[in-house]
Amino acid sequence: MANGSGRPLSPHLQVYRWQYTMLTSILHRATGIALTVGTLLLTWWLVAAASGPEAYATAQGFIGSFFGMLILFGWTFALFYHLANGIRHLVWDAGLGLDLPNAERGAYMVGASSIGLTLLVWIVGLIVW
Amino acid sequence: MANTPQNKQNLRSPLAEARGLGSAKYGTEHWWHQRLISIALIPLTIWFVLAVIAHLGAGYDEFVAWMRSPFSAIMMILTVAMTFHHAQSGMQVVFEDYLHVEWQKMAAIIAVKFICFALAAACIFAVLKISFGA
């Protein structure tokens, strides 16, 4: 593996047995990257609103379309996942719950809360809409 | 190993040791700011989600009225500013971890920072423009 410096790299992912905690770590990065890309939609929405009624209607039209809703659904999950797992990371940064049972418990709590909150928000959202 | 305890020489001045900033001159600053902004983003994200639900399918006039409220405008500006700061700082770490060719890493970090701050400026300007009534 070339890393530019010729220094050795740590073993790669395929060396390790798959674990749920591993997935939560990978998903944190993946959702972070997805949310960064998603800020383009946020920017479009705000800039369109500032540009006037027509631009705003175009943006709202896209968001309300099937493709727009699909992106928004994924975006909602990514947001809640990154929020929940981010709180988990902050708890670790405070020096708490660093043992294996708590790491696994936290991982399940993050999975359940992010899926639960995503569904809750969409059910409430679709009722309100 | 070159740095076995018996031949380890400390070439750093006591002041450098006390400051603990290391060769990059930043020490834990990047890490600390990332946590600080993460904490700020918890209430901001919850506000954003609730506010968006409350304005789902809002027409133009409703949206403008929402952004004209000083509280909403300030919260939106804070959300946008913290979000883009967090995004560029997170993406920097991702690039540092996965891009091992120096010029590619630097180019990616510079690009993501410029784009994030430009988008943040566009968002904040948009909120202010609506808020001050254009």
CSV table of C-alpha atoms in Angstrom, one decimal, chain A residues 2-129:
chain,number,residue,atom,x,y,z
A,2,ALA,CA,1.5,3.3,-1.1
A,3,ASN,CA,1.1,6.0,1.5
A,4,GLY,CA,3.7,8.4,0.0
A,5,SER,CA,6.1,8.1,2.9
A,6,GLY,CA,7.0,4.4,2.6
A,7,ARG,CA,5.9,3.9,6.2
A,8,PRO,CA,3.8,0.8,7.0
A,9,LEU,CA,0.1,1.1,7.3
A,10,SER,CA,-2.1,-0.6,9.9
A,11,PRO,CA,-3.9,-3.8,8.8
A,12,HIS,CA,-6.9,-3.3,6.6
A,13,LEU,CA,-10.5,-3.9,7.3
A,14,GLN,CA,-10.7,-7.4,5.9
A,15,VAL,CA,-8.4,-8.6,8.6
A,16,TYR,CA,-11.0,-8.1,11.3
A,17,ARG,CA,-14.2,-10.0,12.0
A,18,TRP,CA,-17.3,-8.0,11.2
A,19,GLN,CA,-18.9,-6.4,14.3
A,20,TYR,CA,-21.8,-4.1,14.8
A,21,THR,CA,-19.6,-1.5,16.6
A,22,MET,CA,-17.4,-1.4,13.4
A,23,LEU,CA,-20.5,-0.7,11.3
A,24,THR,CA,-21.4,2.3,13.6
A,25,SER,CA,-18.0,3.7,13.2
A,26,ILE,CA,-18.0,3.4,9.4
A,27,LEU,CA,-21.5,4.7,9.2
A,28,HIS,CA,-20.6,7.8,11.2
A,29,ARG,CA,-18.0,8.8,8.5
A,30,ALA,CA,-20.4,7.8,5.7
A,31,THR,CA,-23.3,9.8,7.0
A,32,GLY,CA,-20.9,12.8,7.7
A,33,ILE,CA,-19.8,12.8,4.1
A,34,ALA,CA,-23.4,12.4,2.9
A,35,LEU,CA,-24.5,15.3,5.1
A,36,THR,CA,-21.7,17.5,3.7
A,37,VAL,CA,-23.0,16.8,0.2
A,38,GLY,CA,-26.5,17.4,1.5
A,39,THR,CA,-25.6,20.9,2.5
A,40,LEU,CA,-25.9,21.8,-1.2
A,41,LEU,CA,-29.6,21.1,-0.9
A,42,LEU,CA,-29.8,23.3,2.2
A,43,THR,CA,-28.0,26.1,0.3
A,44,TRP,CA,-30.2,25.8,-2.7
A,45,TRP,CA,-33.3,26.0,-0.5
A,46,LEU,CA,-32.2,29.1,1.4
A,47,VAL,CA,-30.7,30.9,-1.7
A,48,ALA,CA,-33.9,30.1,-3.7
A,49,ALA,CA,-36.0,31.6,-1.0
A,50,ALA,CA,-33.9,34.7,-1.0
A,51,SER,CA,-34.1,34.9,-4.8
A,52,GLY,CA,-37.9,35.2,-4.9
A,53,PRO,CA,-41.2,33.2,-5.2
A,54,GLU,CA,-40.3,31.5,-8.5
A,55,ALA,CA,-37.0,30.1,-7.5
A,56,TYR,CA,-38.5,29.1,-4.2
A,57,ALA,CA,-41.3,27.2,-5.9
A,58,THR,CA,-38.7,25.4,-8.1
A,59,ALA,CA,-36.8,24.3,-5.1
A,60,GLN,CA,-39.9,23.3,-3.2
A,61,GLY,CA,-41.1,21.4,-6.3
A,62,PHE,CA,-37.9,19.4,-6.4
A,63,ILE,CA,-38.0,18.7,-2.7
A,64,GLY,CA,-41.6,17.5,-3.0
A,65,SER,CA,-40.9,15.3,-6.0
A,66,PHE,CA,-40.3,11.5,-5.6
A,67,PHE,CA,-36.5,11.9,-6.1
A,68,GLY,CA,-36.4,14.9,-3.7
A,69,MET,CA,-38.3,13.0,-1.0
A,70,LEU,CA,-36.0,10.0,-1.5
A,71,ILE,CA,-33.0,12.2,-0.9
A,72,LEU,CA,-34.7,13.9,2.0
A,73,PHE,CA,-35.5,10.5,3.6
A,74,GLY,CA,-31.9,9.4,3.4
A,75,TRP,CA,-30.8,12.8,4.6
A,76,THR,CA,-33.1,12.6,7.6
A,77,PHE,CA,-31.6,9.2,8.6
A,78,ALA,CA,-28.1,10.4,8.0
A,79,LEU,CA,-28.8,13.5,10.2
A,80,PHE,CA,-30.3,11.5,13.1
A,81,TYR,CA,-27.7,8.8,12.8
A,82,HIS,CA,-24.8,11.3,12.9
A,83,LEU,CA,-26.5,13.2,15.7
A,84,ALA,CA,-27.1,10.1,17.9
A,85,ASN,CA,-23.7,8.6,17.2
A,86,GLY,CA,-22.1,12.0,17.6
A,87,ILE,CA,-23.6,12.2,21.1
A,88,ARG,CA,-22.2,8.7,21.7
A,89,HIS,CA,-18.7,10.0,20.7
A,90,LEU,CA,-19.1,13.0,23.0
A,91,VAL,CA,-19.9,10.7,25.9
A,92,TRP,CA,-16.7,8.8,25.1
A,93,ASP,CA,-14.8,12.0,25.0
A,94,ALA,CA,-16.0,12.7,28.5
A,95,GLY,CA,-14.3,9.4,29.4
A,96,LEU,CA,-17.5,7.5,29.9
A,97,GLY,CA,-18.7,4.1,28.6
A,98,LEU,CA,-15.4,3.1,27.0
A,99,ASP,CA,-15.7,-0.6,27.9
A,100,LEU,CA,-16.9,-3.2,25.5
A,101,PRO,CA,-20.4,-3.9,26.9
A,102,ASN,CA,-21.2,-0.2,26.9
A,103,ALA,CA,-19.7,0.4,23.5
A,104,GLU,CA,-22.0,-2.3,22.1
A,105,ARG,CA,-25.0,-1.1,24.2
A,106,GLY,CA,-24.4,2.4,22.8
A,107,ALA,CA,-24.2,1.1,19.3
A,108,TYR,CA,-27.6,-0.6,19.6
A,109,MET,CA,-29.1,2.6,21.2
A,110,VAL,CA,-27.8,4.7,18.2
A,111,GLY,CA,-29.2,2.3,15.7
A,112,ALA,CA,-32.6,2.1,17.3
A,113,SER,CA,-32.9,5.8,18.0
A,114,SER,CA,-31.8,6.9,14.6
A,115,ILE,CA,-34.2,4.5,12.8
A,116,GLY,CA,-37.0,5.4,15.3
A,117,LEU,CA,-36.5,9.1,15.0
A,118,THR,CA,-36.4,9.0,11.2
A,119,LEU,CA,-39.7,7.1,11.0
A,120,LEU,CA,-41.3,9.3,13.6
A,121,VAL,CA,-40.3,12.5,11.8
A,122,TRP,CA,-41.6,11.2,8.5
A,123,ILE,CA,-44.9,9.9,9.9
A,124,VAL,CA,-45.4,13.3,11.7
A,125,GLY,CA,-44.2,15.1,8.6
A,126,LEU,CA,-46.5,13.4,6.2
A,127,ILE,CA,-49.5,13.9,8.6
A,128,VAL,CA,-48.7,17.6,9.0
A,129,TRP,CA,-47.9,18.2,5.2
